[in-house]
Amino acid sequence: MSQSLQNIGLLAHVDAGKTSITENLLFLTQHTKQLGAVDKGTTVTDSMQVEKDRGISVQAAQTSIVLNNHKINLVDTPGHVDFSAELERSIRILDGAVIILSAVEGVQAHTISIWNAVKSLHIPCLFFINKIDRAGADTESVIHNLEKEFGIQCLPFHELEHEGVDNAGILSIWNKSNQSDENIEKLADTDDELLSAFLEGKTPNFNILQEKLKNAVHHRQIFPVLCGAAKYSLGIDDLLSAIQNYLPKAKHENTGKSAGGIVFKVSHHPQHGRIAHTRLYQGKLSIRDKILHHGNTLKINQLFQKVGAIKQTVNDFSCGDIAGICGLPDAIPGDIIGENTPDMPDALTMHSPLLTAQAKAKAEKDYPALANALAELSTEDPALDFEWLKDEQELHIKIMGWIQIQILQSVLQNRFGISANFENPTLIYKETPASSGEGFVRYWMPKPCWAILKFKIEPMPQGSGVVYESVISVDDVHLKYQNEVKKTIPQALKQGIKGWEVTDIKITLIEGEDHPVHSRPGDFIVATPMGIMEGLQQTDTTFLEPILDFRITGEENLLGNIAGDITQMRGGFSAPEIENGKFILKGKLPLASSLDYPVKLASRSGGKASIHTNLSHYQACDENLGVKRSYRGISPLDTAKYILKARKALQ
Ligand SMILES: Nc1nc2c(ncn2[C@@H]2O[C@H](COP(=O)(O)OP(=O)(O)OP(=O)(O)O)[C@@H](O)[C@H]2O)c(=O)[nH]1
Ligand SMILES: [Mg+2]
């Protein structure tokens, strides 16, 4: 019989206990001889030095549990919002998820983001309420909040004994000999057959109930809730059974079709180089097989899998399973390798970085090494969007927040031996034309070159993005040259006259001229940014600032002050919802004025209020509220220098 498989993610807000639970699952199944602890830096999945030092997870760490004929690939994810991009990349390849909550902190802002992510990909989940030993633990209200916040039906597997103390215990209310009426009633609501039996006063046997529950969990109609305390290895065995019994298995048949998979993570090994951690959705891959990647056919050099704490080489892996692949030197997370199959879930992009910073090596001599290190790190995390302006010796990255900066500094130090600073973290603004106008470029010197273009530039409504069209004849500018203009537009709009990406803009090519002898396609690549920048200078531009959707929860007595804060920060909100002495306030808020608000709110409310934010949109703001930055690289407005550099780049 072939092995059955599951890819299961442990997801939660920071510090809920994901790594501790993963460690317990490995120990319980005898994959480790000793139970590691986050606080001692001895867990299997917090393996980076910075994770051990700080006791927080930074990367999604994958390991497997093998039980007889069943294998569970576990992904222990980072919980801090700054590492949301890493989390999103892993969520994509899961069959099921365990969402962990703390019995004290309950549904947190980040839990909501996680919930939205698994919901959008229709991933079946169960909940594990951890830390029931801690003072203030209140699992009943956590379950109530889950049902209310997410509009779902929960099915509790446990009742609690001595909640909130070291010897807290759990009693199973979902087993062969004991099922609460309330649970059966909830389950019956998802199944007509069960409902008729229930109404007739019959209780089907537990095997049938389990099958029905499994079906309801797979269809996300009901969500089991388990309780425990990783600190005391409590509830871990029930969690393992629940994962096996109720979360879906991966499609695992080997149909003989050619292999296809998604790279969900990239890491670097000192000897083996880039490793592409991949889940296969079709076929089988063996070492020395050839696979299509970015249009090239490449050979698989080596395959790695991790079971427990042990990383091992394997000869092959099949549909449904995960392995690290060596031999794809350009792999980045999100890549599809081989066949693109209909089963592959879409990529998630719920969080994008809203800050940019310049990296500087503390020692001048380390600059090239720092550039190479950041280039390597940005293959692991493409959200860094690393920009290396070689001539200006400038290194720019995009970031999610301050913790990420600190972690990057540690990684640069520990892994690459480089001391670096990240200077002037700035909000990422955008810009849009302030009026309509025209941009003209006559690029015909120094010969040989010939590209004459005139663009009409117009502002577009918020959220329109970039619209481009050409209304000139191919007799004026040959189609192949017009295609070069079109292809160059995104590059030309990367930086406007205020130094930010230009959006909500319509560009129309209204006049142009090529030359039968002197024109080359490259001339139009060089000319387009000059014409557009000239046009933007004519129209002038308006700053666009990021606006967040926020949701604040807290105790009712804090509402007045918090509403005042929001107004002061140029925000707006709708009528608050109030229930049982707690409020929920929703609205919109500029990021610029609220960067430090989550920290301020937590300290001011003594942890009794919390804020959850998501990027809503970019919106025009006053000139004095934006931050202009100088052009990175050589501006197309600095014609002579720009032409020289652009020509060199095209050679
Ligand atoms: N009291 C108590 N503490 C716990 C329990 N489980 C974990 N902890 C502690 O909570 C802290 C966070 O645990 P982790 O396992 O690192 O949590 P995490 O969710 O992996 O955290 P990040 O990966 O950084 O988001 C550590 O100090 C653990 O020792 C528990 O059941 N009870
Ligand atoms: Mg962790």
XYZ file of C-alpha atoms and ligand atoms in Angstrom:
684
model
C 0.000 0.000 0.000
C 1.378 3.421 -0.848
C 1.971 5.969 1.860
C -0.743 8.572 2.515
C 0.367 12.159 2.868
C -0.674 15.452 4.395
C 0.859 18.930 4.141
C -0.152 20.734 7.292
C 0.687 24.282 8.352
C 0.880 25.537 11.921
C -0.358 29.088 11.733
C -0.854 31.750 14.394
C -0.021 35.177 15.658
C 3.373 35.693 17.246
C 4.183 33.627 20.355
C 1.016 31.490 20.273
C 3.135 28.338 20.467
C 3.540 27.038 16.887
C 7.176 26.056 17.295
C 6.583 24.527 20.738
C 3.707 22.458 19.353
C 5.756 21.342 16.336
C 8.532 20.309 18.707
C 6.021 18.344 20.801
C 4.624 16.580 17.726
C 8.154 15.500 16.740
C 8.894 14.269 20.245
C 5.585 12.469 20.686
C 6.128 10.554 17.455
C 9.696 9.685 18.518
C 11.380 11.684 15.796
C 13.493 13.410 18.424
C 15.031 11.941 21.542
C 14.646 15.101 23.578
C 11.942 17.708 23.704
C 13.517 20.996 22.591
C 12.443 24.371 23.955
C 12.097 27.704 22.154
C 13.497 29.571 25.150
C 16.668 27.463 25.145
C 17.093 27.670 21.366
C 16.922 23.886 21.071
C 13.921 23.303 18.800
C 14.194 21.628 15.406
C 12.278 24.262 13.464
C 13.780 27.455 14.944
C 17.105 26.537 13.353
C 18.509 29.929 12.316
C 20.880 31.547 14.794
C 18.700 34.633 15.053
C 15.666 32.447 15.848
C 17.554 30.680 18.607
C 18.867 33.978 20.002
C 15.543 35.798 19.996
C 13.067 32.942 20.457
C 10.952 34.039 17.515
C 10.448 32.279 14.208
C 11.533 34.174 11.132
C 11.195 31.616 8.392
C 8.733 28.899 7.481
C 10.442 25.687 8.573
C 9.399 22.372 7.169
C 9.894 18.937 8.683
C 8.038 15.650 8.494
C 6.569 13.035 10.761
C 6.402 9.479 9.457
C 3.942 7.083 11.102
C 3.647 3.589 9.616
C 2.044 4.273 6.286
C 1.336 7.923 6.804
C 3.530 10.970 6.429
C 2.715 14.456 7.676
C 4.746 17.312 6.262
C 4.564 20.040 8.877
C 5.248 23.688 8.123
C 6.017 25.761 11.225
C 5.393 29.335 10.100
C 6.536 32.679 11.553
C 3.852 34.595 13.446
C 5.172 38.146 13.341
C 3.387 40.372 10.817
C 6.729 41.497 9.387
C 7.172 37.968 8.023
C 3.708 37.691 6.509
C 5.133 37.276 3.003
C 6.937 34.106 4.144
C 3.707 32.865 5.705
C 1.662 33.529 2.560
C 4.122 31.620 0.390
C 3.717 28.517 2.581
C -0.052 28.703 3.029
C -0.433 28.220 -0.712
C 0.807 24.614 -0.683
C -1.114 23.315 2.357
C -3.776 20.615 2.437
C -4.912 21.679 5.879
C -4.024 24.057 8.684
C -3.909 24.119 12.448
C -4.652 27.659 13.584
C -3.261 28.145 17.057
C -4.558 30.648 19.588
C -3.443 31.543 23.042
C -6.116 30.845 25.658
C -5.287 34.231 27.198
C -4.858 36.511 24.164
C -7.515 34.785 22.018
C -8.323 36.061 18.531
C -5.610 38.547 17.696
C -5.276 40.992 14.852
C -2.949 38.638 12.998
C -5.310 35.686 13.513
C -7.782 37.565 11.354
C -5.256 37.961 8.526
C -4.404 34.276 8.745
C -8.052 33.368 8.724
C -8.660 35.503 5.621
C -5.717 33.817 3.897
C -6.849 30.223 4.558
C -10.403 31.169 3.695
C -9.442 32.635 0.333
C -7.681 29.376 -0.563
C -10.507 27.217 0.926
C -8.080 25.388 3.207
C -9.774 23.178 5.826
C -8.657 24.025 9.366
C -8.868 23.083 12.955
C -8.116 25.298 15.930
C -5.827 24.558 18.846
C -6.184 26.767 21.912
C -2.785 26.659 23.601
C -1.494 27.948 26.944
C -4.531 26.881 28.984
C -2.197 26.833 32.003
C -1.662 30.585 31.966
C -3.470 32.899 34.354
C -6.365 34.546 32.542
C -6.945 31.596 30.206
C -10.547 31.591 29.041
C -11.135 29.044 26.298
C -14.902 29.445 26.354
C -14.679 33.070 25.398
C -11.991 32.295 22.782
C -14.381 29.807 21.145
C -17.240 32.298 21.366
C -15.074 34.940 19.671
C -13.973 32.552 16.943
C -17.592 31.807 16.092
C -18.584 35.428 16.216
C -15.574 36.965 14.458
C -15.392 34.435 11.656
C -19.098 33.539 11.457
C -18.303 29.841 11.782
C -19.485 26.791 13.682
C -16.900 25.371 16.110
C -16.971 21.841 17.487
C -15.062 21.676 20.785
C -13.200 18.420 21.433
C -12.380 19.243 25.051
C -13.741 20.501 28.311
C -11.312 22.173 30.679
C -10.314 21.349 34.231
C -8.553 23.930 36.420
C -8.092 26.382 33.587
C -5.460 29.048 34.200
C -3.142 27.082 36.505
C -0.096 24.852 35.988
C -2.038 21.639 36.438
C -4.842 22.614 34.040
C -6.309 19.540 32.374
C -8.439 18.606 29.397
C -11.345 16.137 29.189
C -12.318 14.707 25.839
C -15.913 15.313 24.786
C -15.413 13.840 21.335
C -14.499 10.163 21.488
C -15.969 6.678 21.056
C -17.714 6.654 24.409
C -18.501 10.306 24.875
C -19.964 12.849 22.475
C -21.881 15.833 23.748
C -25.431 16.326 22.404
C -24.523 19.850 21.525
C -21.717 18.658 19.246
C -23.913 16.060 17.549
C -26.553 18.695 16.970
C -23.986 21.034 15.400
C -22.751 18.249 13.161
C -26.310 17.237 12.237
C -26.840 20.741 10.892
C -24.298 19.966 8.173
C -25.827 16.646 7.038
C -29.456 15.741 6.228
C -29.041 12.036 6.986
C -27.587 12.790 10.378
C -30.248 15.384 11.079
C -33.097 12.884 10.430
C -31.402 10.330 12.706
C -30.890 12.985 15.370
C -34.534 14.096 15.199
C -35.608 10.479 15.602
C -33.504 10.323 18.738
C -30.927 7.944 17.237
C -27.194 8.421 17.592
C -25.118 6.873 14.829
C -21.970 5.063 15.896
C -18.778 7.038 16.349
C -17.192 5.832 13.103
C -20.071 7.338 11.155
C -19.893 10.552 13.163
C -16.182 10.763 12.433
C -16.780 10.330 8.699
C -19.470 13.028 8.769
C -17.246 15.365 10.713
C -14.357 14.751 8.328
C -16.595 15.636 5.423
C -17.857 18.789 7.145
C -14.293 19.865 8.012
C -13.144 19.313 4.416
C -15.982 21.534 3.228
C -15.182 24.136 5.896
C -18.691 23.787 7.358
C -17.434 23.059 10.850
C -14.171 23.630 12.695
C -12.937 21.335 15.486
C -11.407 23.145 18.445
C -8.836 21.384 20.618
C -7.212 22.665 23.774
C -3.891 22.107 25.468
C -0.609 23.461 26.727
C 2.551 22.819 24.710
C 4.521 23.766 27.806
C 3.241 20.604 29.518
C 2.883 18.504 26.337
C -0.842 18.542 27.002
C -3.318 17.902 24.182
C -0.611 17.094 21.632
C -1.699 13.458 21.135
C -5.288 14.557 20.472
C -4.029 17.172 18.056
C -2.032 14.571 16.138
C -5.086 12.284 15.891
C -7.306 15.170 14.812
C -4.859 16.133 12.046
C -4.856 12.551 10.785
C -8.581 11.933 11.182
C -10.101 15.168 10.011
C -7.749 17.228 7.840
C -7.474 16.297 4.152
C -4.850 14.072 2.573
C -2.821 15.203 -0.402
C -3.752 13.858 -3.805
C -1.057 11.271 -4.110
C -1.703 8.987 -7.077
C 1.081 8.620 -9.589
C -0.682 8.927 -12.854
C 2.456 8.751 -14.930
C 1.886 12.331 -16.013
C 4.908 14.627 -16.240
C 5.916 16.393 -13.049
C 4.602 19.802 -12.027
C 5.135 21.653 -8.771
C 5.207 24.961 -6.922
C 8.358 26.339 -5.295
C 7.150 27.738 -1.968
C 10.488 28.545 -0.396
C 14.089 29.051 -1.427
C 17.094 28.560 0.833
C 20.838 28.586 0.315
C 23.214 25.860 1.346
C 26.957 26.574 1.612
C 27.813 23.511 -0.512
C 24.701 22.755 -2.521
C 23.773 26.328 -3.413
C 20.186 27.305 -3.989
C 17.572 24.818 -2.794
C 14.037 25.136 -4.165
C 11.543 23.694 -1.670
C 8.803 22.383 -3.881
C 5.455 20.681 -3.568
C 4.537 18.428 -6.470
C 0.968 18.533 -7.756
C 1.493 15.987 -10.507
C 3.879 13.181 -11.462
C 7.156 12.215 -9.868
C 10.661 13.699 -9.848
C 13.885 11.725 -9.522
C 17.472 12.838 -9.407
C 18.915 13.374 -12.855
C 15.411 13.984 -14.285
C 15.031 16.994 -16.540
C 12.457 19.646 -15.698
C 11.276 22.827 -17.364
C 11.948 25.983 -15.387
C 11.733 29.573 -16.699
C 11.801 28.172 -20.246
C 14.999 26.142 -19.691
C 15.252 22.400 -19.299
C 17.359 21.728 -16.207
C 18.677 18.637 -14.499
C 17.719 17.784 -10.917
C 21.052 17.302 -9.153
C 19.907 16.364 -5.703
C 16.745 16.028 -3.641
C 16.445 16.633 0.090
C 13.763 15.847 2.622
C 13.725 16.478 6.337
C 12.210 13.951 8.707
C 12.244 15.007 12.337
C 15.602 16.688 12.881
C 17.318 14.789 10.103
C 17.859 16.158 6.630
C 18.421 13.382 4.133
C 18.956 12.979 0.419
C 16.313 11.007 -1.441
C 16.221 9.563 -4.944
C 12.756 10.748 -5.833
C 9.526 12.232 -4.568
C 5.981 12.106 -5.883
C 2.791 14.036 -6.375
C 1.556 15.492 -3.075
C 4.951 15.441 -1.376
C 7.527 18.140 -0.616
C 11.271 18.101 -1.251
C 14.167 20.516 -1.592
C 15.501 20.500 -5.151
C 19.097 21.293 -6.150
C 19.681 22.181 -9.775
C 17.395 25.156 -10.316
C 19.856 28.035 -9.953
C 17.299 30.782 -10.675
C 14.402 29.476 -8.596
C 12.447 31.967 -6.525
C 9.443 31.332 -4.276
C 6.199 31.168 -6.215
C 7.783 29.622 -9.339
C 6.007 26.810 -11.098
C 8.310 24.072 -12.310
C 7.445 21.598 -15.042
C 3.779 21.194 -15.896
C 1.288 23.839 -14.771
C -1.673 21.825 -13.458
C -5.260 22.888 -12.679
C -4.880 21.682 -9.047
C -2.304 24.336 -8.259
C -3.699 26.989 -5.913
C -3.286 30.674 -6.693
C -0.560 32.724 -5.059
C -1.560 34.866 -2.096
C -0.475 38.462 -1.869
C -2.242 39.943 1.077
C 0.622 41.914 2.543
C 3.103 43.969 0.601
C 5.914 45.999 2.106
C 5.027 49.640 2.677
C 8.466 50.869 3.726
C 11.708 51.296 1.869
C 15.197 51.631 3.332
C 18.745 52.049 2.132
C 21.281 49.441 3.230
C 24.755 50.638 4.166
C 27.730 48.531 5.150
C 29.376 49.803 8.347
C 32.768 49.238 6.711
C 33.124 50.747 3.245
C 35.045 47.684 2.030
C 32.029 45.443 2.734
C 29.845 47.205 0.185
C 30.237 44.578 -2.621
C 29.740 41.728 -0.131
C 26.624 43.438 1.251
C 25.235 43.856 -2.255
C 25.802 40.168 -2.979
C 24.298 39.139 0.351
C 21.157 41.209 -0.244
C 20.888 39.824 -3.778
C 20.965 36.315 -2.298
C 18.439 37.196 0.423
C 16.084 38.700 -2.115
C 15.973 35.421 -4.027
C 14.693 33.873 -0.804
C 12.307 36.758 -0.170
C 11.369 38.471 -3.436
C 9.217 40.933 -1.452
C 12.500 42.695 -0.535
C 12.520 43.879 -4.161
C 16.251 44.570 -3.856
C 17.565 47.388 -6.039
C 21.266 47.688 -6.613
C 22.313 50.946 -8.222
C 25.838 49.959 -9.105
C 27.090 53.308 -10.380
C 25.750 55.187 -7.363
C 26.763 52.381 -4.968
C 23.296 52.416 -3.459
C 21.372 49.428 -2.113
C 17.622 49.744 -1.559
C 15.133 47.227 -0.194
C 11.454 47.178 0.689
C 10.453 46.092 4.158
C 7.404 45.324 6.262
C 8.567 46.753 9.587
C 11.183 47.360 12.249
C 11.508 43.777 13.459
C 12.353 42.705 9.926
C 15.164 45.294 9.835
C 16.626 43.950 13.080
C 16.392 40.376 11.825
C 18.034 41.297 8.510
C 20.898 42.893 10.414
C 21.388 39.712 12.443
C 21.197 37.511 9.356
C 23.764 39.657 7.538
C 26.027 39.398 10.570
C 25.576 35.686 11.341
C 25.355 34.249 7.874
C 27.493 36.642 5.839
C 29.740 38.261 8.471
C 28.686 41.790 7.429
C 27.733 44.630 9.753
C 25.095 46.746 8.085
C 22.651 49.529 8.849
C 19.334 50.277 7.242
C 19.047 54.010 6.935
C 16.104 56.335 6.489
C 13.244 53.849 6.434
C 10.558 55.763 4.562
C 6.986 55.047 3.685
C 6.522 53.977 0.095
C 4.551 56.751 -1.588
C 3.388 56.771 -5.174
C 2.674 59.656 -7.510
C 0.124 60.476 -10.180
C -0.064 63.282 -12.771
C -1.539 66.460 -11.286
C -2.960 67.584 -14.650
C -2.927 66.651 -18.334
C 0.003 67.515 -20.542
C 2.434 66.288 -23.151
C 5.950 64.898 -23.080
C 8.220 65.154 -26.082
C 11.577 63.546 -26.837
C 13.790 63.896 -29.881
C 16.551 61.359 -29.489
C 18.723 61.712 -32.558
C 22.078 62.650 -31.117
C 24.792 61.440 -30.806
C 24.419 59.336 -33.955
C 23.616 56.589 -34.748
C 20.122 56.815 -33.235
C 16.669 58.068 -34.125
C 13.549 58.013 -32.005
C 11.075 60.871 -31.885
C 8.058 60.464 -29.624
C 5.280 62.602 -28.192
C 3.116 61.274 -25.344
C -0.128 62.636 -23.995
C -0.208 62.199 -20.214
C -3.426 62.281 -18.224
C -4.369 61.537 -14.605
C -6.778 58.630 -14.075
C -9.195 57.849 -11.222
C -7.845 56.233 -8.052
C -7.005 52.554 -8.498
C -6.903 52.650 -12.330
C -3.215 51.742 -12.521
C -1.478 52.347 -15.842
C -3.287 52.596 -19.156
C -1.245 52.861 -22.344
C -2.258 53.165 -25.974
C -0.771 54.261 -29.219
C -2.805 56.216 -31.745
C -0.018 56.689 -34.299
C 0.397 54.861 -37.550
C 2.974 52.125 -38.123
C 4.081 54.282 -41.066
C 5.295 56.895 -38.574
C 6.881 54.469 -36.125
C 7.361 50.855 -37.185
C 5.319 48.340 -35.144
C 8.464 46.680 -33.734
C 9.609 50.059 -32.381
C 6.147 50.817 -30.999
C 6.322 47.492 -29.181
C 9.583 48.580 -27.549
C 7.897 51.769 -26.343
C 5.029 49.776 -24.829
C 7.405 47.336 -23.130
C 9.449 50.204 -21.646
C 6.484 52.014 -20.057
C 6.547 50.076 -16.701
C 10.277 50.751 -16.329
C 9.775 54.426 -17.226
C 7.107 54.755 -14.518
C 9.169 53.178 -11.727
C 10.197 56.632 -10.592
C 8.444 59.886 -11.328
C 9.579 63.419 -10.614
C 9.093 62.917 -6.858
C 11.112 59.688 -6.890
C 8.165 57.262 -6.521
C 6.312 54.836 -8.770
C 3.818 56.610 -11.029
C 0.308 55.179 -11.193
C -3.308 56.075 -12.023
C -2.038 57.445 -15.305
C -3.024 57.255 -18.954
C -0.263 57.531 -21.534
C -1.062 57.880 -25.208
C 1.566 57.873 -27.908
C 0.232 60.672 -30.125
C 3.130 61.439 -32.461
C 6.350 59.770 -33.453
C 8.960 59.254 -36.098
C 11.516 56.587 -36.825
C 14.292 56.616 -39.418
C 14.740 53.927 -42.052
C 18.508 53.880 -41.583
C 19.393 55.294 -38.158
C 16.665 53.812 -35.882
C 17.346 50.744 -33.724
C 14.854 49.135 -31.281
C 17.138 50.191 -28.418
C 16.663 53.857 -29.367
C 13.011 53.618 -28.345
C 13.957 51.960 -25.063
C 16.271 54.889 -24.330
C 13.837 57.567 -25.535
C 10.604 56.453 -23.835
C 11.605 57.326 -20.223
C 12.916 60.709 -21.414
C 9.601 61.544 -23.094
C 7.558 60.417 -20.109
C 9.646 62.227 -17.526
C 9.477 65.379 -19.618
C 5.695 64.979 -19.679
C 5.495 64.452 -15.918
C 7.453 67.629 -15.438
C 4.837 69.427 -17.507
C 1.874 67.947 -15.661
C 3.524 67.990 -12.238
C 2.548 65.133 -9.931
C 0.528 64.612 -6.758
C 1.635 62.340 -3.888
C -0.384 59.206 -3.228
C -0.107 57.837 0.310
C -1.006 54.353 1.615
C -4.339 54.197 3.441
C -5.037 51.302 5.793
C -8.263 49.568 6.680
C -8.190 49.231 10.447
C -10.140 47.287 12.996
C -9.632 48.025 16.674
C -11.028 45.874 19.467
C -10.886 46.777 23.112
C -12.704 47.469 26.320
C -15.590 49.878 26.009
C -14.196 52.484 28.392
C -11.252 53.045 26.027
C -13.415 53.833 23.018
C -13.611 57.612 23.503
C -9.855 58.105 23.638
C -9.196 55.756 20.767
C -11.774 57.460 18.540
C -10.019 60.745 19.376
C -6.659 59.259 18.356
C -8.066 58.141 15.003
C -9.411 61.578 14.190
C -6.136 63.150 15.169
C -4.330 60.794 12.806
C -6.513 61.985 9.867
C -8.546 58.771 10.039
C -12.270 58.084 9.800
C -14.530 55.348 11.193
C -18.073 54.046 11.128
C -20.345 53.497 14.142
C -18.665 51.143 16.645
C -20.154 47.732 17.510
C -20.428 47.221 21.261
C -21.107 43.925 23.024
C -20.403 42.650 26.547
C -18.310 45.676 27.470
C -16.118 45.346 24.360
C -16.115 47.405 21.192
C -15.094 46.900 17.580
C -14.218 50.024 15.642
C -13.595 49.894 11.898
C -12.401 52.584 9.521
C -9.582 53.951 7.417
C -6.330 55.525 8.477
C -3.258 56.927 6.686
C -0.189 54.813 7.373
C 2.006 57.917 7.555
C 0.306 59.169 10.703
C -0.202 55.761 12.335
C 3.130 53.962 11.919
C 3.762 53.714 15.640
C 0.109 53.482 16.693
C -0.040 49.678 17.263
C 2.758 49.958 19.840
C 1.316 53.124 21.376
C -2.148 51.563 21.626
C -0.845 48.398 23.255
C 1.118 50.292 25.877
C -1.557 52.901 26.527
C -4.340 50.346 26.920
C -2.176 47.955 28.936
C -2.789 45.330 26.216
C -6.573 45.745 26.509
C -6.992 47.002 22.946
C -5.435 45.872 19.703
C -5.426 47.045 16.129
C -5.449 45.053 12.914
C -4.578 46.819 9.671
C -4.422 45.970 6.006
C -3.502 48.106 3.030
C -6.745 49.489 1.602
C -5.567 51.718 -1.241
C -3.314 54.596 -2.225
C -4.919 58.022 -2.012
C -3.895 61.550 -2.995
C -2.490 63.629 -0.152
C -1.281 67.186 0.310
C 2.144 68.123 -0.969
C 3.392 68.820 2.565
C 2.370 65.345 3.780
C 4.419 63.428 1.206
C 8.154 62.828 1.206
C 10.004 63.594 -1.998
C 13.080 61.527 -2.639
C 15.870 62.131 -5.053
C 15.979 60.080 -8.223
C 17.843 56.823 -7.681
C 20.271 56.349 -10.540
C 20.539 58.867 -13.354
C 17.333 60.669 -14.191
C 16.193 60.684 -17.820
C 15.920 64.456 -17.333
C 19.706 64.608 -17.006
C 19.811 63.909 -20.735
C 23.495 63.649 -21.624
C 24.477 61.449 -18.667
C 21.323 59.367 -18.972
C 21.899 58.630 -22.683
C 25.474 57.605 -22.041
C 24.457 55.213 -19.281
C 21.436 53.794 -21.095
C 23.487 53.087 -24.206
C 26.149 51.345 -22.183
C 23.491 49.161 -20.544
C 22.089 48.178 -23.944
C 25.460 47.137 -25.365
N 2.667 29.051 29.713
C 2.821 28.511 28.515
N 3.778 28.968 27.709
C 3.904 28.406 26.481
C 3.068 27.346 26.053
N 3.427 27.008 24.793
C 4.446 27.807 24.442
N 4.748 28.661 25.463
C 5.786 29.704 25.474
O 5.374 30.740 24.618
C 6.508 31.322 23.970
C 6.314 31.282 22.476
O 6.319 29.953 22.024
P 6.693 29.571 20.533
O 6.505 28.112 20.391
O 7.994 30.143 20.138
O 5.574 30.369 19.759
P 5.493 30.607 18.202
O 4.051 30.673 17.885
O 6.284 29.593 17.474
O 6.150 32.048 18.046
P 6.674 32.761 16.669
O 7.127 31.683 15.764
O 7.758 33.665 17.068
O 5.487 33.485 16.132
C 7.706 30.544 24.441
O 8.291 31.248 25.506
C 7.118 29.231 24.924
O 7.890 28.621 25.927
C 2.068 26.870 26.958
O 1.301 25.956 26.687
N 2.003 27.495 28.162
Mg 7.766 29.854 16.086
